[in-house]
PDB file of C-alpha atoms in Angstrom:
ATOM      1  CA  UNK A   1       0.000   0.000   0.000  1.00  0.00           C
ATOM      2  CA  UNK A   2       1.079   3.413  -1.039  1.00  0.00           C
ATOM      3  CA  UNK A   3       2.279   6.021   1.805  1.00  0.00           C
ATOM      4  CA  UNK A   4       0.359   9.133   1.434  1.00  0.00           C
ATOM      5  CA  UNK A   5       1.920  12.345   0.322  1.00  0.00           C
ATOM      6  CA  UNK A   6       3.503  14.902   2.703  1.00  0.00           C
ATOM      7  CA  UNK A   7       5.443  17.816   1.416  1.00  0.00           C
ATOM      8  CA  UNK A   8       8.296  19.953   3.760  1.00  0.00           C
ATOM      9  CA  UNK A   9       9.736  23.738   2.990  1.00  0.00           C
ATOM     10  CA  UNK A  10      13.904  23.865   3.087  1.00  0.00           C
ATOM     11  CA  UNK A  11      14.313  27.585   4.808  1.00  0.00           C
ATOM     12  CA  UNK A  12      17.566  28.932   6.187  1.00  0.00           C
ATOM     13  CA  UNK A  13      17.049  30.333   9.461  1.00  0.00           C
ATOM     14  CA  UNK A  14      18.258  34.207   9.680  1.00  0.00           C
ATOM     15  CA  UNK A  15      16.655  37.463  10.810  1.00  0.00           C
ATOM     16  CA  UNK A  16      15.007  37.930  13.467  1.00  0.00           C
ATOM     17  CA  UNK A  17      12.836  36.529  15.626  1.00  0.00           C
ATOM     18  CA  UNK A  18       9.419  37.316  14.496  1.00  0.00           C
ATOM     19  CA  UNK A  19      10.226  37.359  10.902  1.00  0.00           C
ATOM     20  CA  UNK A  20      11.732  33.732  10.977  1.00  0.00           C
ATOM     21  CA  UNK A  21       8.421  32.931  12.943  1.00  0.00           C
ATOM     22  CA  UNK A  22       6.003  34.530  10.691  1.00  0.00           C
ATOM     23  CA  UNK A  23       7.904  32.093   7.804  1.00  0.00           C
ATOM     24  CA  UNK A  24       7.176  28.971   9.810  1.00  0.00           C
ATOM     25  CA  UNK A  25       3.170  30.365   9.805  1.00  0.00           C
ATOM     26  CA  UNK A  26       3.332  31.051   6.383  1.00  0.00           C
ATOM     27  CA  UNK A  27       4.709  27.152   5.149  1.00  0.00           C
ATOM     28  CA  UNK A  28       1.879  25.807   7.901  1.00  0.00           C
ATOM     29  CA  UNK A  29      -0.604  28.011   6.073  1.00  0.00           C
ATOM     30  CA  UNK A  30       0.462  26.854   2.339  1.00  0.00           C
ATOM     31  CA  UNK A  31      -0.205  23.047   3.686  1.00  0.00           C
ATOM     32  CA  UNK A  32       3.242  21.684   4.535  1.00  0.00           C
ATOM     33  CA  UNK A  33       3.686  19.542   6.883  1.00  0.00           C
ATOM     34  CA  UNK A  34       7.003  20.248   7.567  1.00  0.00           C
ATOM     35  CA  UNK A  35       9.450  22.775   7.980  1.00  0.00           C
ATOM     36  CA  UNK A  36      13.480  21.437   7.539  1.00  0.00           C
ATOM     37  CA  UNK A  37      16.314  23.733   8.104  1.00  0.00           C
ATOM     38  CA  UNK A  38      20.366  23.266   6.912  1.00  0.00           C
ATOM     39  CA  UNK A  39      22.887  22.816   9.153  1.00  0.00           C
ATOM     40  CA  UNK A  40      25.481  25.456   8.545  1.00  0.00           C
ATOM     41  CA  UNK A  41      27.295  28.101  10.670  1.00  0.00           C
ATOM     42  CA  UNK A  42      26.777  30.726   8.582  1.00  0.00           C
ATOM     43  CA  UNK A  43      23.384  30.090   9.801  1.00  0.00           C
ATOM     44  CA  UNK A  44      21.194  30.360  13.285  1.00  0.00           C
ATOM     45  CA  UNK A  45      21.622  27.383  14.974  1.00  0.00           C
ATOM     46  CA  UNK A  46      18.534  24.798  13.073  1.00  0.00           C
ATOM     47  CA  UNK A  47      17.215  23.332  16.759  1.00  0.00           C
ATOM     48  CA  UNK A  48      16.772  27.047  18.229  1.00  0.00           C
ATOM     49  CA  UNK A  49      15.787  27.657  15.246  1.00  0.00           C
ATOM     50  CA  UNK A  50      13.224  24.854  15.165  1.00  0.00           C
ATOM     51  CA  UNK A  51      12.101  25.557  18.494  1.00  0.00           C
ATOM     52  CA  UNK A  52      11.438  28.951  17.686  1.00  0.00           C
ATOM     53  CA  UNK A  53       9.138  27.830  14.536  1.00  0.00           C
ATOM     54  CA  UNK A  54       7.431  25.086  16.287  1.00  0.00           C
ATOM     55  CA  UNK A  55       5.788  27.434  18.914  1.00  0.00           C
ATOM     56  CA  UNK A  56       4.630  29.781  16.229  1.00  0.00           C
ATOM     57  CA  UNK A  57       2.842  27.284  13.789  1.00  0.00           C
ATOM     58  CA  UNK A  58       1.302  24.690  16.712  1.00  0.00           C
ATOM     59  CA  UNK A  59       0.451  21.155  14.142  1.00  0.00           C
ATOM     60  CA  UNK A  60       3.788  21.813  11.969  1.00  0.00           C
ATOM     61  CA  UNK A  61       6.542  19.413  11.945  1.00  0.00           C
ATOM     62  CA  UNK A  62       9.794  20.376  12.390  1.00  0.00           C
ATOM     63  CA  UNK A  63      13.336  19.006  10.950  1.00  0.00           C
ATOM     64  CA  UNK A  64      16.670  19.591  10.814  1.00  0.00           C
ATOM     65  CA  UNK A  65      17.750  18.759   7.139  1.00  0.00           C
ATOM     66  CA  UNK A  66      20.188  17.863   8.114  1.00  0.00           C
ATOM     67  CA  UNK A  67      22.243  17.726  11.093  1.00  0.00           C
ATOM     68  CA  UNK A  68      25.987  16.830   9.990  1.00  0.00           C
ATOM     69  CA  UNK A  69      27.397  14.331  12.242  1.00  0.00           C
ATOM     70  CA  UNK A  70      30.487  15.496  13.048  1.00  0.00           C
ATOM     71  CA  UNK A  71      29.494  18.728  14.359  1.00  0.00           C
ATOM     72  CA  UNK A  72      28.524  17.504  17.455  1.00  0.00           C
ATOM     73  CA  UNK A  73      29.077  14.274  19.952  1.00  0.00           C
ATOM     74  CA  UNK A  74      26.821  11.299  19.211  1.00  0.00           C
ATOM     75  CA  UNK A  75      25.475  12.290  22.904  1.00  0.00           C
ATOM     76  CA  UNK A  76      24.585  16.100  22.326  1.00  0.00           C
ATOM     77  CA  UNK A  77      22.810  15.223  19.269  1.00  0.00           C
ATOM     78  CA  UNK A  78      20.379  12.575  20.820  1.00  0.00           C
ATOM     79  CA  UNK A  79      20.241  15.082  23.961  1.00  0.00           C
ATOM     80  CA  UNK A  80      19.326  17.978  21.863  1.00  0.00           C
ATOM     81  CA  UNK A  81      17.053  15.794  19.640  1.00  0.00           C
ATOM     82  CA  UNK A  82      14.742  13.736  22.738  1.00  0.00           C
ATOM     83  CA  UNK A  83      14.696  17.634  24.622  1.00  0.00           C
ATOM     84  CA  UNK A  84      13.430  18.745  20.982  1.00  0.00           C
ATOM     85  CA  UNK A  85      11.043  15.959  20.774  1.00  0.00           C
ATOM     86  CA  UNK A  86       9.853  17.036  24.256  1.00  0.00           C
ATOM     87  CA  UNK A  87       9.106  20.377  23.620  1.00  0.00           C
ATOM     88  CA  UNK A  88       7.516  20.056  20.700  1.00  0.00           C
ATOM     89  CA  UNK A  89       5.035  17.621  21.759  1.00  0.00           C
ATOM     90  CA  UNK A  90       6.492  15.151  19.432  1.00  0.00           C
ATOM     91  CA  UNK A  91       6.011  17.327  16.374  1.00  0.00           C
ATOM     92  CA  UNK A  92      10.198  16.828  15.944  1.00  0.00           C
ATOM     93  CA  UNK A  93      12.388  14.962  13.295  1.00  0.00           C
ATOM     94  CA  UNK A  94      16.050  14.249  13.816  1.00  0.00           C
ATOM     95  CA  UNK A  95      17.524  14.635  10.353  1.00  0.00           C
ATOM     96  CA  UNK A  96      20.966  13.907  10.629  1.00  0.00           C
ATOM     97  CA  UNK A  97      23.797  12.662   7.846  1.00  0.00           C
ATOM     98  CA  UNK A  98      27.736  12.480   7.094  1.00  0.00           C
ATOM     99  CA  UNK A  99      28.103  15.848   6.492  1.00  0.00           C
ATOM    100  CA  UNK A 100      28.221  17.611   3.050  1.00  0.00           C
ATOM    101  CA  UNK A 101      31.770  18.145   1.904  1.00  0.00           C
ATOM    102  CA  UNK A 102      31.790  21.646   3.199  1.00  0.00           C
ATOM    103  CA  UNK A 103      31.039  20.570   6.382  1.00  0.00           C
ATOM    104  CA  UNK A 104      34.529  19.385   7.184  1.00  0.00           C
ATOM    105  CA  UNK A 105      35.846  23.269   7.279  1.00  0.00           C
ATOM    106  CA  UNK A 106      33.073  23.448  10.110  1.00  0.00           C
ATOM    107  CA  UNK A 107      34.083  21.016  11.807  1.00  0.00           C
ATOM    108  CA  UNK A 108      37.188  22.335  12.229  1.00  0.00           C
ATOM    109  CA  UNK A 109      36.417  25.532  13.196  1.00  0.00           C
ATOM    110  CA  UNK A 110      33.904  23.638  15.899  1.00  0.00           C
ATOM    111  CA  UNK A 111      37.300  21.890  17.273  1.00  0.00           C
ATOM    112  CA  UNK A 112      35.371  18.614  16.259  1.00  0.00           C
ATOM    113  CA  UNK A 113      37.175  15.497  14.372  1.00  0.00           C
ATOM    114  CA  UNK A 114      36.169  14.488  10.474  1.00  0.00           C
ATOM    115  CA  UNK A 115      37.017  11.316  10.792  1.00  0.00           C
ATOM    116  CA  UNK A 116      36.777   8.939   7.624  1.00  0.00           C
ATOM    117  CA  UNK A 117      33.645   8.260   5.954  1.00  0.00           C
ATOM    118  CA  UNK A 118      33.472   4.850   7.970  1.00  0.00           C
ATOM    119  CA  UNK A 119      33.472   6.988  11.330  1.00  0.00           C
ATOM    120  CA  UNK A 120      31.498   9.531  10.036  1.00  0.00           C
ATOM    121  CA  UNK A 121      28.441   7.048   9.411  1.00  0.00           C
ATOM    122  CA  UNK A 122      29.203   5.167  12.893  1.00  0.00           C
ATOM    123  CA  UNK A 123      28.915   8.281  14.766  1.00  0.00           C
ATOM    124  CA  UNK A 124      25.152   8.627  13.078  1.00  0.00           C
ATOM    125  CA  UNK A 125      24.876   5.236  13.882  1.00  0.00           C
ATOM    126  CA  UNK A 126      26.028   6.090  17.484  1.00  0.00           C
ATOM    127  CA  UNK A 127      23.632   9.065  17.587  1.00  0.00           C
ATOM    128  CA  UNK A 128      20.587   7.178  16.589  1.00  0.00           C
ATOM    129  CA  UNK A 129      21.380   4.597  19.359  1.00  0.00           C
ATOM    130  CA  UNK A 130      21.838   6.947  22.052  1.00  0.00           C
ATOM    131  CA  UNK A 131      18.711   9.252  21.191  1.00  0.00           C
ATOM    132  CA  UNK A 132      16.318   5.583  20.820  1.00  0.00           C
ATOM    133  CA  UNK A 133      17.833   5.136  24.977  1.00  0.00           C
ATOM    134  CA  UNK A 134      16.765   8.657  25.838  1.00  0.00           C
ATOM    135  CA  UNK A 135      13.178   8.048  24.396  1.00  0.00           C
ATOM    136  CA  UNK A 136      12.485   5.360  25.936  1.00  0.00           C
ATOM    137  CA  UNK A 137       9.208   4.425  25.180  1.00  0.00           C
ATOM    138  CA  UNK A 138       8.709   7.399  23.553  1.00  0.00           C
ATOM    139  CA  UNK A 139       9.768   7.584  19.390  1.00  0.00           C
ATOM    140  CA  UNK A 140      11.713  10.494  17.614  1.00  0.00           C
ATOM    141  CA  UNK A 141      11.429   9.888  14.267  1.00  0.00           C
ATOM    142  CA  UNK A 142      14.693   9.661  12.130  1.00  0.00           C
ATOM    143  CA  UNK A 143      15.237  10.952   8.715  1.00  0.00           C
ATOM    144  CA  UNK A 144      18.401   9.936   7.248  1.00  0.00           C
ATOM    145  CA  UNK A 145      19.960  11.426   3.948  1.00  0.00           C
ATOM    146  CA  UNK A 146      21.967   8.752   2.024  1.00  0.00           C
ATOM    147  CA  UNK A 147      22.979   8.350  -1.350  1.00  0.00           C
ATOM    148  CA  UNK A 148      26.447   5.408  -0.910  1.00  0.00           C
ATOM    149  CA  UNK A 149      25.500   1.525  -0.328  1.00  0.00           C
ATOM    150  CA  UNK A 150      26.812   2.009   2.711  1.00  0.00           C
ATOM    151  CA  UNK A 151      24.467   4.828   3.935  1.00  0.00           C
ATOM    152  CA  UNK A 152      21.373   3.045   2.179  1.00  0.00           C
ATOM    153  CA  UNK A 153      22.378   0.113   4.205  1.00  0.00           C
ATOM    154  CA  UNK A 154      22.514   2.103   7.810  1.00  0.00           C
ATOM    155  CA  UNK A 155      19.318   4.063   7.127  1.00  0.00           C
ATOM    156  CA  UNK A 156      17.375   1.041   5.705  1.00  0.00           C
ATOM    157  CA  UNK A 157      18.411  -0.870   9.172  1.00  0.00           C
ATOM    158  CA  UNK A 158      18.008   2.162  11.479  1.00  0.00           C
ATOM    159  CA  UNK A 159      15.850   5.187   9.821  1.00  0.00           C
ATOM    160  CA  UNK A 160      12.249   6.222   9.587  1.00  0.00           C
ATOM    161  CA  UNK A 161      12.596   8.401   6.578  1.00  0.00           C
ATOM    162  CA  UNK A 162      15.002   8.046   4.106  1.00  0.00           C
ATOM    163  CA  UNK A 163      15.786  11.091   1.689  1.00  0.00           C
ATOM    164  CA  UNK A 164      17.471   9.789  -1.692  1.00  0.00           C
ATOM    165  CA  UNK A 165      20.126  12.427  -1.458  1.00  0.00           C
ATOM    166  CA  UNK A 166      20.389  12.748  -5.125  1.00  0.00           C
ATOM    167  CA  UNK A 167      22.466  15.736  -6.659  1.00  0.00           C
ATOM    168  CA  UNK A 168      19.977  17.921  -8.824  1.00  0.00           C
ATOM    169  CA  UNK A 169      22.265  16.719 -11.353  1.00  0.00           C
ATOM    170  CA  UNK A 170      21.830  13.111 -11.019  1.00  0.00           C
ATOM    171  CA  UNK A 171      19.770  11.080 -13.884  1.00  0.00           C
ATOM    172  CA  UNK A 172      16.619   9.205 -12.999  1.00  0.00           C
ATOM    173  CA  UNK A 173      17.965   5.792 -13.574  1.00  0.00           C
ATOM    174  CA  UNK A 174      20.676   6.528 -10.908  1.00  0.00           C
ATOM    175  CA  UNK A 175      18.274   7.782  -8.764  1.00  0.00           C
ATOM    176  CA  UNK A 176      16.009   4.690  -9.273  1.00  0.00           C
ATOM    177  CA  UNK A 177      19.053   2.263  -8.576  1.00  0.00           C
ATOM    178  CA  UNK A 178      19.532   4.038  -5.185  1.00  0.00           C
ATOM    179  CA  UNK A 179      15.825   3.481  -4.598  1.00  0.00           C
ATOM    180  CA  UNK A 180      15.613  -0.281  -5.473  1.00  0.00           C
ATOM    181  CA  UNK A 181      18.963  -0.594  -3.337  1.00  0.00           C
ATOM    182  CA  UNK A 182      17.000   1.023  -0.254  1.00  0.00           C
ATOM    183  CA  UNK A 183      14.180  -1.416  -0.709  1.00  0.00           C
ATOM    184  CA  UNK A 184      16.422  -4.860  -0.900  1.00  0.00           C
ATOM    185  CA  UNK A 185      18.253  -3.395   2.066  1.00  0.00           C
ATOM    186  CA  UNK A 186      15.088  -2.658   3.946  1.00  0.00           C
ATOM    187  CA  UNK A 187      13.897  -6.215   4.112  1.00  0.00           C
ATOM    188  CA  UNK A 188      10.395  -5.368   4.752  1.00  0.00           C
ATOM    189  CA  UNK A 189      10.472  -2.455   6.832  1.00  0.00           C
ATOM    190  CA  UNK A 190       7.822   0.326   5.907  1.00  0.00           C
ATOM    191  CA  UNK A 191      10.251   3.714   5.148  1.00  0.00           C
ATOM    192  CA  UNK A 192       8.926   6.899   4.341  1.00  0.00           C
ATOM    193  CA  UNK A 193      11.261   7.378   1.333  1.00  0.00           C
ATOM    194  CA  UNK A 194      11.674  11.149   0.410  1.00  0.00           C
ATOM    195  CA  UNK A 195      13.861  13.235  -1.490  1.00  0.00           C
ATOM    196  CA  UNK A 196      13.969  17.098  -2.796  1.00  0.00           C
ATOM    197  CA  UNK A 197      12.711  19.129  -5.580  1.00  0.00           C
ATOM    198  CA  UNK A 198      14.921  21.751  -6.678  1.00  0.00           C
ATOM    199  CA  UNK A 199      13.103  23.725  -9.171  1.00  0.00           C
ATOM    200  CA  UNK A 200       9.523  24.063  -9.630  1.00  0.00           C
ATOM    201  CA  UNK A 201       8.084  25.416 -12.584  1.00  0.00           C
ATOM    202  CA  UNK A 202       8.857  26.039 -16.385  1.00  0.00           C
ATOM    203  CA  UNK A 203      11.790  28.780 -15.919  1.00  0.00           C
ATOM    204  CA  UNK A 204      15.137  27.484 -13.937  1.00  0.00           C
ATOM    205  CA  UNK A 205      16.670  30.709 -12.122  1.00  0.00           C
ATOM    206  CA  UNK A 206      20.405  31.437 -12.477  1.00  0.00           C
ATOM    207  CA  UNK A 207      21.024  31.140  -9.090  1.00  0.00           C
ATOM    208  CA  UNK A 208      19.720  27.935  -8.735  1.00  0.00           C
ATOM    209  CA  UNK A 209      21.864  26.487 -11.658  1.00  0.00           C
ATOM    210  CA  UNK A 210      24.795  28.285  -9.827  1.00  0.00           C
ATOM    211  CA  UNK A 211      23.583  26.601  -6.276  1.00  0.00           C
ATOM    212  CA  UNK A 212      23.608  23.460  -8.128  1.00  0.00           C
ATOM    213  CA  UNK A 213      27.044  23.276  -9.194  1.00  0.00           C
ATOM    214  CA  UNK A 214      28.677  22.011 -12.825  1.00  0.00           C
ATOM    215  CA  UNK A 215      26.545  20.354 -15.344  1.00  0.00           C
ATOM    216  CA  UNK A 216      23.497  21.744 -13.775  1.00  0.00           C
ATOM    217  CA  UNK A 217      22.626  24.114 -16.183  1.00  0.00           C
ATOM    218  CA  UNK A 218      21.959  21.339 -18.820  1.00  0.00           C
ATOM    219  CA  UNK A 219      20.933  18.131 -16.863  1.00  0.00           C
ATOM    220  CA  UNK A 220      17.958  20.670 -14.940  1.00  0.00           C
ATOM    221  CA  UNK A 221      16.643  21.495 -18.535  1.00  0.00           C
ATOM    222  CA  UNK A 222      16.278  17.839 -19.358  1.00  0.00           C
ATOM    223  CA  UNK A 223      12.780  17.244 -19.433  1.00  0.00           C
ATOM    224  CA  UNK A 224      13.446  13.444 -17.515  1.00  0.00           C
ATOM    225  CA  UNK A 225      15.616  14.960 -14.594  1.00  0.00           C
ATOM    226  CA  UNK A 226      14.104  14.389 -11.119  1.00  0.00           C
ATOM    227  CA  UNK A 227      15.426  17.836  -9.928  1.00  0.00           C
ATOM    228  CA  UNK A 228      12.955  19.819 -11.212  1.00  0.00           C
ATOM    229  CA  UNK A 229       8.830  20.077 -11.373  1.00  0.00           C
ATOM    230  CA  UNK A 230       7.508  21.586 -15.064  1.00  0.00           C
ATOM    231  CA  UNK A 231       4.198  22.256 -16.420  1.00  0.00           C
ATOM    232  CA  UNK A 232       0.646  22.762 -14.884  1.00  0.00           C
ATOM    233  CA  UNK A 233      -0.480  21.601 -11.681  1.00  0.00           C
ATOM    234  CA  UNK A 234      -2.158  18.585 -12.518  1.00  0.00           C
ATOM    235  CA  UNK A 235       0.866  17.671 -14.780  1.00  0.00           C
ATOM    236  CA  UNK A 236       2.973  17.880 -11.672  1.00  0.00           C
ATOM    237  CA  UNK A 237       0.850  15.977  -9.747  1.00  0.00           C
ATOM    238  CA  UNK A 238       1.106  13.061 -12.538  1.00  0.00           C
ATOM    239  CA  UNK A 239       4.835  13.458 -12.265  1.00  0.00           C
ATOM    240  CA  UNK A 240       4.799  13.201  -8.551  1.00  0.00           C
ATOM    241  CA  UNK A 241       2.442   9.631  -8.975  1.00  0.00           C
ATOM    242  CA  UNK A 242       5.035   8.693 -11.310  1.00  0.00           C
ATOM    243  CA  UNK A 243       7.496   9.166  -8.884  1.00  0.00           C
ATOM    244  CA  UNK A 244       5.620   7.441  -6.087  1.00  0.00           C
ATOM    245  CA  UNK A 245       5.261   3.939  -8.480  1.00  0.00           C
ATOM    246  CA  UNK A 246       8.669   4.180  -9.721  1.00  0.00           C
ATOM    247  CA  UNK A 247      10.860   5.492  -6.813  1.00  0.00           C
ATOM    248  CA  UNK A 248       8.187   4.893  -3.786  1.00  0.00           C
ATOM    249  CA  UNK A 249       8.696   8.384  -2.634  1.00  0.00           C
ATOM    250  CA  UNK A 250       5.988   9.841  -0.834  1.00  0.00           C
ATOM    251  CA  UNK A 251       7.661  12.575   1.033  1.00  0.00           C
ATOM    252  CA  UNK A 252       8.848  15.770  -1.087  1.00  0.00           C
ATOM    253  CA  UNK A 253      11.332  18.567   0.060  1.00  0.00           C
ATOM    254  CA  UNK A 254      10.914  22.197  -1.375  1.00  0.00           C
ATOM    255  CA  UNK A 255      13.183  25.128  -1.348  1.00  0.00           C
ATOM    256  CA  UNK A 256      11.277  28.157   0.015  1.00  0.00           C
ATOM    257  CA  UNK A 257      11.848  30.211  -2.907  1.00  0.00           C
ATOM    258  CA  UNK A 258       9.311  27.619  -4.454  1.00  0.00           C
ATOM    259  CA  UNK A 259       6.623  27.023  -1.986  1.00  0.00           C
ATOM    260  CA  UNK A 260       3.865  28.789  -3.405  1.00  0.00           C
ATOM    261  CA  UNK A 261       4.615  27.534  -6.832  1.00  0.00           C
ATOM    262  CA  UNK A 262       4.025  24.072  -5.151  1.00  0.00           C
ATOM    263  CA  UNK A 263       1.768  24.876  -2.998  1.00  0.00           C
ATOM    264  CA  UNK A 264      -1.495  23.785  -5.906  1.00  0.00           C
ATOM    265  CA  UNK A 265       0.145  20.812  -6.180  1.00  0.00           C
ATOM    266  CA  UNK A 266      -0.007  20.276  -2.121  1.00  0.00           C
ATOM    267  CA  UNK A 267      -3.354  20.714  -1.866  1.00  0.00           C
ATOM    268  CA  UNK A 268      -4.258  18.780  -4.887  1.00  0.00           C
ATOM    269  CA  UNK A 269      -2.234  15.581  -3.795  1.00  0.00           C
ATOM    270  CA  UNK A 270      -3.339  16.149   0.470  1.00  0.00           C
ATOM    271  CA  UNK A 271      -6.138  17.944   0.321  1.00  0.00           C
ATOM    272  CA  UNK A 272      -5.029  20.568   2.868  1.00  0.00           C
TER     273      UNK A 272
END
């Protein structure tokens, strides 16, 4: 049986206070579920940030997207994620992955070990394991961004949600591999499988083939790549089925930039 859709806003938490507030009320009033912030230091912190957005829009969801291991201690992160949990009245995710590339430079200036990609992924491991503990008999949900047989392998054994952490420039057979490899890995296990949407609509910004990096500008204007959302919105909401029979994904991230251009296509596929 199919998972039913649910749809999150990527924002980057700056500005103040009641600005970054009024944002969170604005993706609960579009119909998003849930609201996902990066994990970057050129950033507010994403749980204070979180906090802050969950007691503005009471009913939305809230999720880092995601934490990078090595910026913290297995310990603080399942700390920081059960108190989250807690506060929230359970309306809290614990995104958490290797770390993007960049995220090594932060590390650093955090004082806090890189580590190989092998102790990178045990210290998520270690994380998880220490936050289910804290719980108790109480259940964070886990989203876990993987893309390496490896990391498929780790978040089909120990996630919740698992976002296909495809680049934008990735091509949908790839991208299908990953999500067959997720599946045999799973053994039976019912994962939300999610993954983002980079682009929607007919007209691809510069700045988001910039943000994208090299080859982007012509593998986002092929009309098969997964990275961006074209056309009306009932011909988005076919491509989003499609996407749901091929790939089982159910759960789509947004940038904020696109949020009301998605927003039709929200309502249309949850009715809210």
């Amino acid at each position: 049986m199919s998972r039913p859709f649910r749809f999150g806003v990527v924002a980057a938490p700056q500005g103040p206070g009641e600005a970054w507030a009024a944002r969170a009320r604005r993706v609960a009033d579009l119909g998003y579920s849930t609201l996902l912030t990066p994990d970057n230091l050129h950033l507010h912190a994403p749980l204070p940030a979180l906090a802050t957005a969950a007691a503005a829009a009471p009913g939305l969801r809230v999720c880092p997207f995601v934490l990078a291991g090595p910026l913290r201690t297995a310990r603080a992160t399942a700390w920081e994620a059960h108190t989250m949990t807690a506060l929230t009245g359970g309306r809290f995710d614990l995104g958490i992955g290797t770390g993007r590339p960049a995220a090594r430079a932060e590390a650093e200036e955090l004082g806090m070990p890189w580590g190989t990609a092998a102790e990178r992924l045990a210290q998520v491991r270690a994380a998880i394991a220490a936050l289910r503990e804290l719980d108790g008999e109480v259940h964070t949900p886990v989203l876990m961004a993987a893309s390496g047989p490896r990391a498929l392998g780790l978040a089909a054994e120990v996630a919740d949600i698992v976002t296909l952490a495809a680049q934008p420039t990735t091509p949908r057979p790839e991208v299908k591999r990953m999500a067959g490899d997720l599946r045999a890995r799973a053994a039976g296990r019912d994962l939300e499988v999610g993954m983002n949407v980079f682009v929607v609509g007919d007209e691809i910004p510069d700045w988001a083939v910039r943000w994208a990096g090299p080859g982007a500008a012509e593998a986002l204007r092929d009309p098969d790549t997964l990275a961006v959302l074209r056309g009306t919105p009932d011909e988005m909401a076919a491509e989003l089925e499609r996407r749901r029979a091929e790939l089982g994904v159910s759960y789509l991230a947004v940038s904020e930039p696109f949020a009301e251009a998605l927003a039709p296509v929200v309502e249309r596929l949850t009715g809210s």
